Coordinates of C-alpha atoms (C1' of nucleotides) in Angstrom, one line a residue:
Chain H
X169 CA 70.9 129.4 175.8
X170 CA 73.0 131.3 178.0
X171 CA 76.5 129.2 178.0
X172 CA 79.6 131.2 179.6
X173 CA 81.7 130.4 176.6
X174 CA 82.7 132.1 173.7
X175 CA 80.6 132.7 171.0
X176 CA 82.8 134.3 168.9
X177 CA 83.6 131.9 166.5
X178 CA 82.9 133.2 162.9
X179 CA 84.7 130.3 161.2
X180 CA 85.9 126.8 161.2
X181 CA 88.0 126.7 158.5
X182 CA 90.7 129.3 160.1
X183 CA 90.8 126.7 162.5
X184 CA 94.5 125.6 162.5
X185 CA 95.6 123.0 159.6
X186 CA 96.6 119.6 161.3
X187 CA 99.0 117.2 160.6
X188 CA 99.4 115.1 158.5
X189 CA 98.1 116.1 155.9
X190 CA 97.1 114.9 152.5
X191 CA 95.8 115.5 149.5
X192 CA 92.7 114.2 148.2
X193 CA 94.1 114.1 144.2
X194 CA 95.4 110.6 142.8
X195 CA 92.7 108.6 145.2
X196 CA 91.0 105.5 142.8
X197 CA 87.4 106.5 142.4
X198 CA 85.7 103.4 142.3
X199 CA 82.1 104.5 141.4
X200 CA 78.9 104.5 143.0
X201 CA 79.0 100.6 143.0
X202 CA 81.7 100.9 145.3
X203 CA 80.6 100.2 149.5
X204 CA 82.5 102.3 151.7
X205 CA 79.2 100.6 154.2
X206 CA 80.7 97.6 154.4
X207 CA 84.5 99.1 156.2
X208 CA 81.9 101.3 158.5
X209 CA 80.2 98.1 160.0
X210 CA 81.2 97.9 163.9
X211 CA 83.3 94.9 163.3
X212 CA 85.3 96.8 160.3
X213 CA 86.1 100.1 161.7
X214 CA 87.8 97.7 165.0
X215 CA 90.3 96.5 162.8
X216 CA 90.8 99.6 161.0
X217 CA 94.4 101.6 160.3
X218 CA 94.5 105.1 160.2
X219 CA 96.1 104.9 156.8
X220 CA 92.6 103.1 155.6
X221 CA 90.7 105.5 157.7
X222 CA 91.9 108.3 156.0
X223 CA 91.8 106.1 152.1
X224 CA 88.3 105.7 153.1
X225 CA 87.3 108.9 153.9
X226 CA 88.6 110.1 150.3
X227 CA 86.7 107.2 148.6
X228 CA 83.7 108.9 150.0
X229 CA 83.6 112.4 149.7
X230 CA 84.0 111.3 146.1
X231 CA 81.1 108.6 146.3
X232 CA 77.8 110.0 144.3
X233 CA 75.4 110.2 146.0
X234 CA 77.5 111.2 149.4
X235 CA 77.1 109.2 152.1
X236 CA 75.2 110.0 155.1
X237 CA 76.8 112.7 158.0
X238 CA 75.8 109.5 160.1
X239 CA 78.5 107.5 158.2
X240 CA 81.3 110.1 157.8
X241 CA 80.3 110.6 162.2
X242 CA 81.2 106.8 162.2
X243 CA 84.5 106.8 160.6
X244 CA 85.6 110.0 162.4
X245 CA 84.9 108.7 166.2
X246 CA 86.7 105.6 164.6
X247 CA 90.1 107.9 163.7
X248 CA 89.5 109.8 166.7
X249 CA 89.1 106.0 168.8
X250 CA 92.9 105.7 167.6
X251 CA 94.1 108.9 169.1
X252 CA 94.4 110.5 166.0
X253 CA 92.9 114.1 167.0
X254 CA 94.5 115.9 164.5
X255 CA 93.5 114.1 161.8
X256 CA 90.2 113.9 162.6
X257 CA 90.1 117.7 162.7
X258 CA 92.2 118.2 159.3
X259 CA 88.9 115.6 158.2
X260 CA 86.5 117.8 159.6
X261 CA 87.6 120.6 158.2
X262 CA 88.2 119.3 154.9
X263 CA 84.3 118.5 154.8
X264 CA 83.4 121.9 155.9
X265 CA 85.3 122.9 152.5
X266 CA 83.4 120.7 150.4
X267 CA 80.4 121.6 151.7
X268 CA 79.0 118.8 153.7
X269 CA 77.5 119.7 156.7
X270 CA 78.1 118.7 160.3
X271 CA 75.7 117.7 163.1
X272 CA 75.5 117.3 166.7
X273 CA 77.5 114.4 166.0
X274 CA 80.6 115.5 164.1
X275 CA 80.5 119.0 166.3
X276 CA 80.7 116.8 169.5
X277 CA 83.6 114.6 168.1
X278 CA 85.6 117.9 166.5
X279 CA 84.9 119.7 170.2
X280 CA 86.1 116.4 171.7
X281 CA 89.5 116.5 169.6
X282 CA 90.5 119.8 170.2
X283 CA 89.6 119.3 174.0
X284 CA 91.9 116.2 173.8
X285 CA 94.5 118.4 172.5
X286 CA 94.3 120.8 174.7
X287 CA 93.1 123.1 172.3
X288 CA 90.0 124.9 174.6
X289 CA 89.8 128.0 173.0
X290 CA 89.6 126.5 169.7
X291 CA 87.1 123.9 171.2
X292 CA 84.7 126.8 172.7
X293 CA 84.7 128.6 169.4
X294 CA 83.3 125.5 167.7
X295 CA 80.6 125.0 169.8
X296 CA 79.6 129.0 169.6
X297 CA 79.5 128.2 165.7
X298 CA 77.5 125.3 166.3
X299 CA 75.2 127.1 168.6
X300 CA 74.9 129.9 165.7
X301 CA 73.5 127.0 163.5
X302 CA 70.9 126.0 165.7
X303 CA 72.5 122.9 167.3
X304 CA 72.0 122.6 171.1
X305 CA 75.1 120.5 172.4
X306 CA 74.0 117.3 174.2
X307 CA 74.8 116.5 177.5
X308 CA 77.8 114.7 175.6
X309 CA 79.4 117.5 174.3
X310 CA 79.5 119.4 177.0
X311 CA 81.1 116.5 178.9
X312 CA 83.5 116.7 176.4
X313 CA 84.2 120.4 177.0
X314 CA 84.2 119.4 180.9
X315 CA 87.3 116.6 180.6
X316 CA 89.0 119.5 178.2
X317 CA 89.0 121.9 181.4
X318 CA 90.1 119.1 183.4
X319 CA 93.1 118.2 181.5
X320 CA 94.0 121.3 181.1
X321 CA 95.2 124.1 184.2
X322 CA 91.5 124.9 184.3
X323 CA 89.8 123.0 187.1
X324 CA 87.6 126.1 188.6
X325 CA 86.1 126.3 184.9
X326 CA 85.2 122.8 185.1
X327 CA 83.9 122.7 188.6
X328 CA 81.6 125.8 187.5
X329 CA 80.8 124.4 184.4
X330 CA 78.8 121.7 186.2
X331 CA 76.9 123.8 187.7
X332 CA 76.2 125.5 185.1
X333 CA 74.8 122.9 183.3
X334 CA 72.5 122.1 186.2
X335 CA 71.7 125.6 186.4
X336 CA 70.2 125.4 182.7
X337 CA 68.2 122.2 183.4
X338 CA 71.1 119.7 181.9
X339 CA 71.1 116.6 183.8
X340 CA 75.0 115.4 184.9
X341 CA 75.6 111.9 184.8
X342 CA 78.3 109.6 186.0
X343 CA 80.5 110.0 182.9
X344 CA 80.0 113.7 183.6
X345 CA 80.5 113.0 187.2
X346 CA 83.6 110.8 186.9
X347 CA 85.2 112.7 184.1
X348 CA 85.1 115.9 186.9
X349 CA 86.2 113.5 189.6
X350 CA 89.1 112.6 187.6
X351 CA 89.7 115.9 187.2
X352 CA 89.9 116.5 190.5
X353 CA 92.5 113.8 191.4
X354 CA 94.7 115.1 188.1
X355 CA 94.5 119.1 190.6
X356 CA 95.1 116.8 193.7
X357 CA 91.8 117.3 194.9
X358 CA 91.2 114.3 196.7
X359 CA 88.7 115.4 199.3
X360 CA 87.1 116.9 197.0
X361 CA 86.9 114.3 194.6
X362 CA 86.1 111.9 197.6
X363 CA 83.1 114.4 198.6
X364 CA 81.8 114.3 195.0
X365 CA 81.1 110.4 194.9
X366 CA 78.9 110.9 197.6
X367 CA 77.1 114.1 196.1
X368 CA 76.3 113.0 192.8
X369 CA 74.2 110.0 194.8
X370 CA 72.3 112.7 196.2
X371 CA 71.7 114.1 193.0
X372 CA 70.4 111.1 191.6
X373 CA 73.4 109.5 190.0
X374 CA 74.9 106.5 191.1
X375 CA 78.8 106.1 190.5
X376 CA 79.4 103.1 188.7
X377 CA 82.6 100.6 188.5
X378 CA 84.2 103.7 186.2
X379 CA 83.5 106.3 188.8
X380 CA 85.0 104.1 191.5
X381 CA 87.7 102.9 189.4
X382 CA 88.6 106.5 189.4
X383 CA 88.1 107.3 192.9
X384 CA 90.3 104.3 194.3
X385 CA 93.2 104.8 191.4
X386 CA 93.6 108.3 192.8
X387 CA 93.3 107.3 196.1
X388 CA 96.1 104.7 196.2
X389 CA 98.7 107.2 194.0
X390 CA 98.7 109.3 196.8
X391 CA 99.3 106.6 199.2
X392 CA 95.8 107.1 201.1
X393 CA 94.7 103.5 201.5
X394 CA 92.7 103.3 204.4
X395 CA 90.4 105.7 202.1
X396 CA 90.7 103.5 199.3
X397 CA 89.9 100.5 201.4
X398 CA 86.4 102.2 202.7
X399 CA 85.6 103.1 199.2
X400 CA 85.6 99.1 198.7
X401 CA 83.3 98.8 201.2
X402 CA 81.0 101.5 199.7
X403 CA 81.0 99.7 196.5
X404 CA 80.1 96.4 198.4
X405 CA 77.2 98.4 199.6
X406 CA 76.3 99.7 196.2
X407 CA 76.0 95.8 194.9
X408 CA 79.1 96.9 192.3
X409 CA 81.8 94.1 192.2
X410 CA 84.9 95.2 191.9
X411 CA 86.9 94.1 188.5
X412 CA 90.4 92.8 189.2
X413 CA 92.4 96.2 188.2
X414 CA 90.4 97.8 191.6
X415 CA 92.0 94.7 193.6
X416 CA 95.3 94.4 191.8
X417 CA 95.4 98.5 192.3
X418 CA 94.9 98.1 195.8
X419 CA 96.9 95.4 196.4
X420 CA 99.9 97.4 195.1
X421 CA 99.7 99.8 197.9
X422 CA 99.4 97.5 200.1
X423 CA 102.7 96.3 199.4
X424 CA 104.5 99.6 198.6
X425 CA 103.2 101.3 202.1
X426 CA 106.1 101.9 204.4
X427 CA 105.7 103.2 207.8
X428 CA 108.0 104.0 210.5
X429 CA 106.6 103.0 213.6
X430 CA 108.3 103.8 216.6
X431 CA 105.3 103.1 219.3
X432 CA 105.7 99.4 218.5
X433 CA 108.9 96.0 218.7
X434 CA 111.0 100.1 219.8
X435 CA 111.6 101.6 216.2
X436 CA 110.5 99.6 213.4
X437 CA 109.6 99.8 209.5
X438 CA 106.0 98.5 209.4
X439 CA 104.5 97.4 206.4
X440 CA 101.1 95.9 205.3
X441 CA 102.0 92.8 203.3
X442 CA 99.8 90.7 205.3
X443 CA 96.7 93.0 204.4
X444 CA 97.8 93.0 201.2
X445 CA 98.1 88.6 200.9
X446 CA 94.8 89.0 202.7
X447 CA 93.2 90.7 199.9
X448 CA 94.4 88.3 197.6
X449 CA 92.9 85.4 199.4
X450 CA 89.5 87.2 199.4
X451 CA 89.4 87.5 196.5
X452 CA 90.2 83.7 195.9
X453 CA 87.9 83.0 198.6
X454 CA 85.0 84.6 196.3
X455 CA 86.1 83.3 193.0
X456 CA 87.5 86.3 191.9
X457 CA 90.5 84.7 189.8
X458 CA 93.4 86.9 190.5
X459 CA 95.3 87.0 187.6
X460 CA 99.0 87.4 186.6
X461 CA 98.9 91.4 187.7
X462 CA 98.0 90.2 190.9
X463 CA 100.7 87.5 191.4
X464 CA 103.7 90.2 189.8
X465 CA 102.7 92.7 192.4
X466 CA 102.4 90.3 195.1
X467 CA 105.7 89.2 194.3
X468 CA 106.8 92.3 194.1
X469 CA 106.2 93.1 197.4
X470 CA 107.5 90.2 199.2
X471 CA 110.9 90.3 197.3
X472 CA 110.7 94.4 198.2
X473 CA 110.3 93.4 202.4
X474 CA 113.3 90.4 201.6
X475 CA 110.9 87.7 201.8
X476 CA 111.6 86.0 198.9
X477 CA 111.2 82.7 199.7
X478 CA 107.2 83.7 200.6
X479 CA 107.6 85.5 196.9
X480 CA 108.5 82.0 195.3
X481 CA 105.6 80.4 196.7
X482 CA 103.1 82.5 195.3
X483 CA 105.0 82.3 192.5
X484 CA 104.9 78.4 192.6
X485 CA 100.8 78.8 193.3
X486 CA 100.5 80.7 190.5
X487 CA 102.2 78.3 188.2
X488 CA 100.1 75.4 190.2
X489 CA 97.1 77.4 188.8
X490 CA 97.7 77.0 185.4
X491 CA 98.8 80.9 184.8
X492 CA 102.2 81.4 183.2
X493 CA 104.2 84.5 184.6
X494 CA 104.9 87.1 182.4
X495 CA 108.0 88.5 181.5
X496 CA 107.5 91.5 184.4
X497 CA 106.8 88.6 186.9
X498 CA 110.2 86.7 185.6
X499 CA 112.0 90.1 186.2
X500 CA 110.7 90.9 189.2
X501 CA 111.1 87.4 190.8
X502 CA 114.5 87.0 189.3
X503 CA 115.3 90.6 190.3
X504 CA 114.5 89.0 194.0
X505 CA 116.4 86.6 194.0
X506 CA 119.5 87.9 193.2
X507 CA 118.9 90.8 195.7
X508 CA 118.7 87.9 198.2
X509 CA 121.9 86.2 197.3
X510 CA 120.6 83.5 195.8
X511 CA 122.1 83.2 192.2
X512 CA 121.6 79.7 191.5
X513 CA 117.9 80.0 191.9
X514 CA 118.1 83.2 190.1
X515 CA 119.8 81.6 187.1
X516 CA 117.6 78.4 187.3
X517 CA 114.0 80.6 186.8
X518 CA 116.2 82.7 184.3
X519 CA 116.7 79.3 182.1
X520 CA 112.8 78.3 183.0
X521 CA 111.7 81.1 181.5
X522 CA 113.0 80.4 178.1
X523 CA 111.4 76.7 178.7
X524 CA 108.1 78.1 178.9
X525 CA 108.7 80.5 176.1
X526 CA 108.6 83.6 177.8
X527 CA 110.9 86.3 176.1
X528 CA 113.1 87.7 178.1
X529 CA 113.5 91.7 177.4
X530 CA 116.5 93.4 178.0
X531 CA 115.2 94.8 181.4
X532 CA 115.3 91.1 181.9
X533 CA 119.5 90.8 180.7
X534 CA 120.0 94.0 182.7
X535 CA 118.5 92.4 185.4
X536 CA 120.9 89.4 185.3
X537 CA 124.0 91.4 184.5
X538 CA 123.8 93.3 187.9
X539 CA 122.7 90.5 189.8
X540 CA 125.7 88.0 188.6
X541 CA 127.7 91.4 188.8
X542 CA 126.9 92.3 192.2
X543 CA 127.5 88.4 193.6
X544 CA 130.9 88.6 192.3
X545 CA 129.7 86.5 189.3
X546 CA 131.6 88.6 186.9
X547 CA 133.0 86.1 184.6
X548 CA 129.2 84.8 184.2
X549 CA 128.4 87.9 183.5
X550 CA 130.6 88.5 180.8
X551 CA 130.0 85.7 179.0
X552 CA 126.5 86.7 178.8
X553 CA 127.5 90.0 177.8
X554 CA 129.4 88.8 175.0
X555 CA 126.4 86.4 173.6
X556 CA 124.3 89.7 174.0
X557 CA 126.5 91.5 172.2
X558 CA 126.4 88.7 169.3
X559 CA 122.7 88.3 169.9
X560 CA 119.9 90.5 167.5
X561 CA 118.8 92.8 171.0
X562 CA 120.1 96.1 171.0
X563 CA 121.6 97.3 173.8
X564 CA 121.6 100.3 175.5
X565 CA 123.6 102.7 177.2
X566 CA 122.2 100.6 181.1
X567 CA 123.4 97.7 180.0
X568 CA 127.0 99.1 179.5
X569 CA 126.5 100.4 182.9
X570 CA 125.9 97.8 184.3
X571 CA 129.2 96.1 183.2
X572 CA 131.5 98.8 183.7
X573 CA 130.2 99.5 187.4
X574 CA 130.4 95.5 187.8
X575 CA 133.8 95.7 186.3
X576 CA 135.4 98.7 188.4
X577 CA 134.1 97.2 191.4
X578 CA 135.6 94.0 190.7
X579 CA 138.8 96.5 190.5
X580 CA 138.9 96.0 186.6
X581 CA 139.2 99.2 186.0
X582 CA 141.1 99.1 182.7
X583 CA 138.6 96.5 181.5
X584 CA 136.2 99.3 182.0
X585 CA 138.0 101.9 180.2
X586 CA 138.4 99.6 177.4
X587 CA 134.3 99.0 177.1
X588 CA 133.8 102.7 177.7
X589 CA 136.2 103.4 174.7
X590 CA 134.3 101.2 172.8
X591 CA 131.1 102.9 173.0
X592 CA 131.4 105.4 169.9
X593 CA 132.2 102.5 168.2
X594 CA 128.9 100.6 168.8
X595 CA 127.1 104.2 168.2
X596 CA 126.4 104.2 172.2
X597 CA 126.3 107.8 173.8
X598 CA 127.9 107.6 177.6
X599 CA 125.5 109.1 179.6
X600 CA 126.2 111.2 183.3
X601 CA 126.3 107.5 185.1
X602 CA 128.8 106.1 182.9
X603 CA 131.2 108.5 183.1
X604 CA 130.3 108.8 187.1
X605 CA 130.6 105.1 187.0
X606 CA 134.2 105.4 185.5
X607 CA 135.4 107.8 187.4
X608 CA 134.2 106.5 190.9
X609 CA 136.8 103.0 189.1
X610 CA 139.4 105.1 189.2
X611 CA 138.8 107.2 192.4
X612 CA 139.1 103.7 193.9
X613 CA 142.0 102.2 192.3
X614 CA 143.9 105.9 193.4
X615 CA 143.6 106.8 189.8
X616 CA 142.9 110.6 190.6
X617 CA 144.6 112.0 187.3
X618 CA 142.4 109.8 185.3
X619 CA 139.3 110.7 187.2
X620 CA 139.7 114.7 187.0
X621 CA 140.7 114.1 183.4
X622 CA 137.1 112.4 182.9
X623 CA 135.4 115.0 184.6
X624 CA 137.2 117.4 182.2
X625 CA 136.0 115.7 179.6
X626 CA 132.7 115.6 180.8
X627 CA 132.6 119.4 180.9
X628 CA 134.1 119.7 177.2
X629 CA 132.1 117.7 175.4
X630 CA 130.1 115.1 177.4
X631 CA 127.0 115.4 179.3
X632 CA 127.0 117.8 182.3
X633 CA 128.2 116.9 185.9
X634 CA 125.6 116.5 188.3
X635 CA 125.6 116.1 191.8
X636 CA 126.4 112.5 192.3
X637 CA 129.5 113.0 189.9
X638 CA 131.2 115.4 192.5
X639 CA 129.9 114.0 195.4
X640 CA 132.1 110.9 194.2
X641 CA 135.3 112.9 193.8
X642 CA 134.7 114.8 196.6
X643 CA 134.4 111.6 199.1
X644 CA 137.3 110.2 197.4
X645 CA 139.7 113.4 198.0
X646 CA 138.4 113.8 201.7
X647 CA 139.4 109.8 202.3
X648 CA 142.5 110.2 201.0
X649 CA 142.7 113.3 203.5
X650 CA 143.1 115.7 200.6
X651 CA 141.0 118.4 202.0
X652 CA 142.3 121.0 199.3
X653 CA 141.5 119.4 196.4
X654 CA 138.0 118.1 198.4
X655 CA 137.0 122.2 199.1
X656 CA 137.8 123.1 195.6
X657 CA 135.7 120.8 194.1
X658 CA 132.7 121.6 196.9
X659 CA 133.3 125.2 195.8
X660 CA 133.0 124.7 191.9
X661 CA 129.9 121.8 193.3
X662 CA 128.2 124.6 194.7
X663 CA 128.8 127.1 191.9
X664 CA 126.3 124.6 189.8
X665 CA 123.9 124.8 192.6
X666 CA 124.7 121.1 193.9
X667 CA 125.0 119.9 198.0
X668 CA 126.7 117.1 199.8
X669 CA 124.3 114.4 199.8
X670 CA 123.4 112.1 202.1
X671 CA 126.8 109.0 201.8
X672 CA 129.2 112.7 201.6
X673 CA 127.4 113.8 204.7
X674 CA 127.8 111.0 206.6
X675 CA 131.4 110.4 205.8
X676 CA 132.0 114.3 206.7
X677 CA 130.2 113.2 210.0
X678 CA 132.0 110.6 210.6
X679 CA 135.4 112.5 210.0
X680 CA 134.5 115.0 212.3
X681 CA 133.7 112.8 215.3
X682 CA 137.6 111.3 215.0
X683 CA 139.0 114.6 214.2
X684 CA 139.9 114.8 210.9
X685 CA 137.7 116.8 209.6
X686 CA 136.5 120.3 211.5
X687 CA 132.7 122.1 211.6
X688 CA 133.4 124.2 208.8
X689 CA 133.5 121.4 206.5
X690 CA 130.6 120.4 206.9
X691 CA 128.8 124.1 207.1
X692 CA 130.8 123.9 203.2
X693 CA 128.9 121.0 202.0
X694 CA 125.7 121.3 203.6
Chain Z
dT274 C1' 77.0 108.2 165.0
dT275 C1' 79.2 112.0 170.1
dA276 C1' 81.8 112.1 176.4
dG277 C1' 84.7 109.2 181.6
dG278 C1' 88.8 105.5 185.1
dG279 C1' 92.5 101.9 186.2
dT280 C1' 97.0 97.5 187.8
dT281 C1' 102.7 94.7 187.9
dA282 C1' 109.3 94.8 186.7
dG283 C1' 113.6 97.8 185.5

DNA sequence: TTAGGGTTAG
C-alpha cells in the first residue's frame, strides 16, 4: 500500500512516557477466579473512573490465562472515552512491554490518542509500524489520522489525505466527510466546507444530522445565517429532522444579528428577533418541544433589543409549560430586568428562584450586585454583600468589583478604599479593573494624588496598566483642563503601545469644537 | 473492540 506517511517507525516503546503514570507492583492479584468480564460489559465500562480503569487494567495483565486483545481494546476506548489520551497510550505501551500484542483495534485507538493530542508525527509512525506487521488500517483509522490533520495547522494534509484514500480504492463516509468538514470550518473554510456537503452526495454519501450539525454550527459562528437557514431547508429535503441544538443554534443568531440599516425608518439598527420567535413557533407548530436552551436564548435576545417585557412572557410561557428555567435563564432574565430599570421585578424573580429551588451561582449575585448598584440601590446591595461574605460561596475578585465601582460611583470613595484594602486580607488579588476602578473614584472625587499614587503602585508591584487605566486619568486631567499632566501621561500611554480610545476621543472632540483643546491633541492620542 | 458535530447567562 502506498500511504504518503511515514514509515519510519522502528519502535513503539520510544514512544514518549505519559502521564500519570503508575506502577503495576502492590496491585491485589485475585486469581484466575477473578472476572475483570463482568466491569467490561457496556453498561460497566459507562460508569467507569479512570482510577478503576487503570486498577482494572493491572488486574488483567496479571489474570492467567490473559484476557482477550478484544477485551484490553474495550477498556482502552473506554479510558480513551474519558479524554484520558495519555493514559491510554502509557497503557498501550505498557502491553507492548509485556508482550501482548495489538490489533487493528488497539493500533486505531493508540493512532486516535496521539491524533487527539496533537501528537501527528508520533501518530504516523505508529501506523508505519502497524503497516510493517501486516495490519491494513480501516477506514476508521485513517479517519482518525484525518481529524488529527484537522485539528492540528495541517488542513492541506487532510484535504489531500481524502483523496488519497479514494485514490487507493478506500471508500469516505460521512464521519470521514464531517470530520474534514469540521476541519474546514476550524481553517475558516466555509465555502469550502459548504461545497463539500454537497459533493460527498455526489459521491454517494449522504450527510447525516452530524454532518449538518456541523455545517450549520459553523455557519452561525461566523454570523452567516441566511446560509445556515438554506442548509435547513436542505435537510428538510433530505427527510433529516433537525434535533433541538440545530434550532436552538440557529435561533441564537437570530437574536445576536445586528445590522445597520440605513435604506430603511432613515438610519436604523435592524435586527431579526421576529425570524428568530418565528422559528420558535415552528418548531411548536410541529411538536418539536423547545426546551429550556431555547427559552434562555430567546430571552436573551429580547432583554439584548430592551424588550423585556416580550422577554418575561416567554418566560411566563415557558413556566406555563411545565419547564423550570435554569439558573442561566434566572441570570439572563434577571440581568434584563435590571438593565431595564425595573428592580422590584428583578428582586421578585431573584427571590422566585430560590422558591423553585434553583441555585443561584455567583454569576447570579454578581448579577444582582451591579444591578441594585447601578439603580442607586447601594444599601441593598451591601447588605447582600455582607450575607455573601458570611455565606459558604467564595467570592471572587468581580464581585469586589462590582462593589467598589458601585461604591465610587455612589461617591463613596473611602468606602472603596477600605474594601480594596481589605482584599489581601480575604487572599483576593486586585486585578487591572480594580485598581482602574479605584482610581477612576478618586479621579472623580478630585483625588488626583491618590490616583497617580495607585497607578504607581500598579507599576511596582500590581498588575500592569493597560489602556483603559490611562485613558481614565488622561480624561480626568484634560476635564480639569490640565493639559500638561494629560500629554505626559499620553506620552508614557503611548510608550506602552496604548491609543485614545473611543470615550477619550470623543471628549478630545468635543474640546476642540469649543476651543479648549487644539488639533494637535488629538493627532497625540490618536 | 477503533473515527465525526452542536446550543443559552456573566
Amino acid at each position: 500500500m502506498r500511504l504518503a506517511v511515514a514509515l519510519a517507525a522502528k519502535r513503539f516503546v520510544h514512544l514518549r512516557k505519559a502521564s500519570p503514570s503508575f506502577s503495576l507492583r502492590g496491585v491485589n492479584f485475585s486469581g484466575a477466579s477473578y472476572d475483570y468480564r463482568e466491569k467490561l460489559s457496556r453498561n460497566a465500562l459507562l460508569d467507569l473512573k479512570l482510577d478503576d480503569a487503570v486498577h482494572l487494567f493491572g488486574e488483567m495483565v496479571q489474570s492467567r490465562p490473559l484476557p482477550s486483545i478484544i477485551e484490553f481494546s474495550k477498556l482502552l476506548s473506554a479510558i480513551a472515552k474519558m479524554n484520558k489520551f495519555d493514559v491510554v497510550i502509557s497503557l498501550g505501551e505498557q502491553m507492548q512491554d509485556l508482550g501482548i500484542a495489538h490489533n487493528l483495534f488497539t493500533y486505531s485507538i493508540l493512532i486516535n490518542c496521539f491524533c487527539r493530542r496533537s501528537h501527528i508525527s508520533l501518530a504516523l509512525a505508529l501506523l508505519g509500524k502497524m503497516m510493517k506487521l501486516g495490519y491494513e488500517p480501516d477506514i476508521v483509522t485513517l479517519s482518525s489520522l484525518l481529524n488529527g490533520y484537522c485539528h492540528s495547522k495541517r488542513i492541506s494534509e487532510a484535504v489531500a489525505l481524502v483523496d488519497q484514500m479514494v485514490e487507493m480504492g478506500y471508500q469516505p463516509n460521512t464521519v470521514t466527510f464531517t470530520t474534514l468538514i469540521h476541519g474546514l470550518f476550524l481553517h475558516n473554510k466555509a465555502s469550502e466546507a459548504v461545497a463539500l456537503v454537497d459533493r460527498m452526495a455526489v459521491k454517494g454519501c449522504q450527510p447525516n444530522l452530524v454532518t449538518y450539525g456541523a455545517v450549520v454550527n459553523g455557519l452561525c459562528k461566523r454570523g452567516d445565517i441566511d446560509l445556515a437557514l438554506s442548509l435547513l431547508k436542505k435537510m428538510e429535503k433530505g427527510k433529516i429532522e433537525p434535533n433541538v441544538v440545530i434550532y436552538n443554534t440557529i435561533i441564537d443568531s437570530l437574536c445576536k444579528y445586528r445590522h445597520v440599516d440605513d435604506a430603511l425608518n432613515g438610519f436604523c439598527m435592524h435586527d431579526r428577533l421576529e425570524e428568530a420567535k418565528q422559528m420558535f413557533e415552528f418548531m411548536v407548530s410541529k411538536e418539536f418541544f423547545p426546551d429550556v436552551v431555547t427559552y434562555s436564548t430567546l430571552i436573551k435576545g429580547f432583554c439584548k433589543c430592551k424588550r423585556v417585557d416580550e422577554g418575561m412572557e416567554i418566560f411566563q410561557e415557558m413556566s406555563r409549560k411545565g419547564l423550570v428555567g435554569s439558573t442561566i435563564t434566572y441570570n439572563t432574565l434577571i440581568q434584563g430586568l435590571f438593565q431595564a430599570g425595573d428592580c422590584d421585578m428583578a428582586q421578585e424573580t431573584f427571590s422566585q428562584m430560590d422558591s423553585l429551588g434553583v441555585s443561584p451561582d455567583r454569576w447570579t449575585y454578581n448579577i444582582l450586585l451591579d444591578g441594585l448598584c447601578n439603580n442607586g440601590r447601594l444599601e441593598k446591595a451591601f447588605v447582600v454583600f455582607e450575607c455573601l461574605q458570611k455565606s459558604e460561596m467564595e467570592l471572587d475578585i468581580l464581585t469586589y468589583n462590582i462593589m467598589i465601582e458601585g461604591m465610587c460611583k455612589a461617591g463613596k470613595v473611602e468606602d472603596g478604599w477600605d474594601l480594596f484594602c481589605c482584599l489581601s486580607r480575604k487572599g483576593v488579588k486586585p486585578d487591572v479593573i480594580t485598581y482602574t476602578t479605584m482610581i477612576s473614584g478618586f479621579c472623580r472625587k478630585g483625588l488626583k494624588q491618590e490616583a497617580h499614587a495607585l497607578l504607581t503602585k500598579m507599576k511596582e508591584d500590581g498588575p500592569l496598566p493597560n489602556s483603559g487605566t490611562y485613558n481614565t486619568l488622561i480624561r480626568a486631567h484634560l476635564r480639569d483642563g490640565d493639559k500638561a499632566a494629560a500629554s505626559e501621561l499620553i506620552r508614557e500611554m503611548r510608550s506602552c503601545e496604548f491609543a485614545g480610545d473611543a470615550s477619550t476621543i470623543a471628549l478630545v472632540t468635543n474640546m476642540l469644537h469649543d476651543g479648549r483643546l487644539d488639533q494637535s491633541f488629538l493627532e497625540m492620542i490618536s
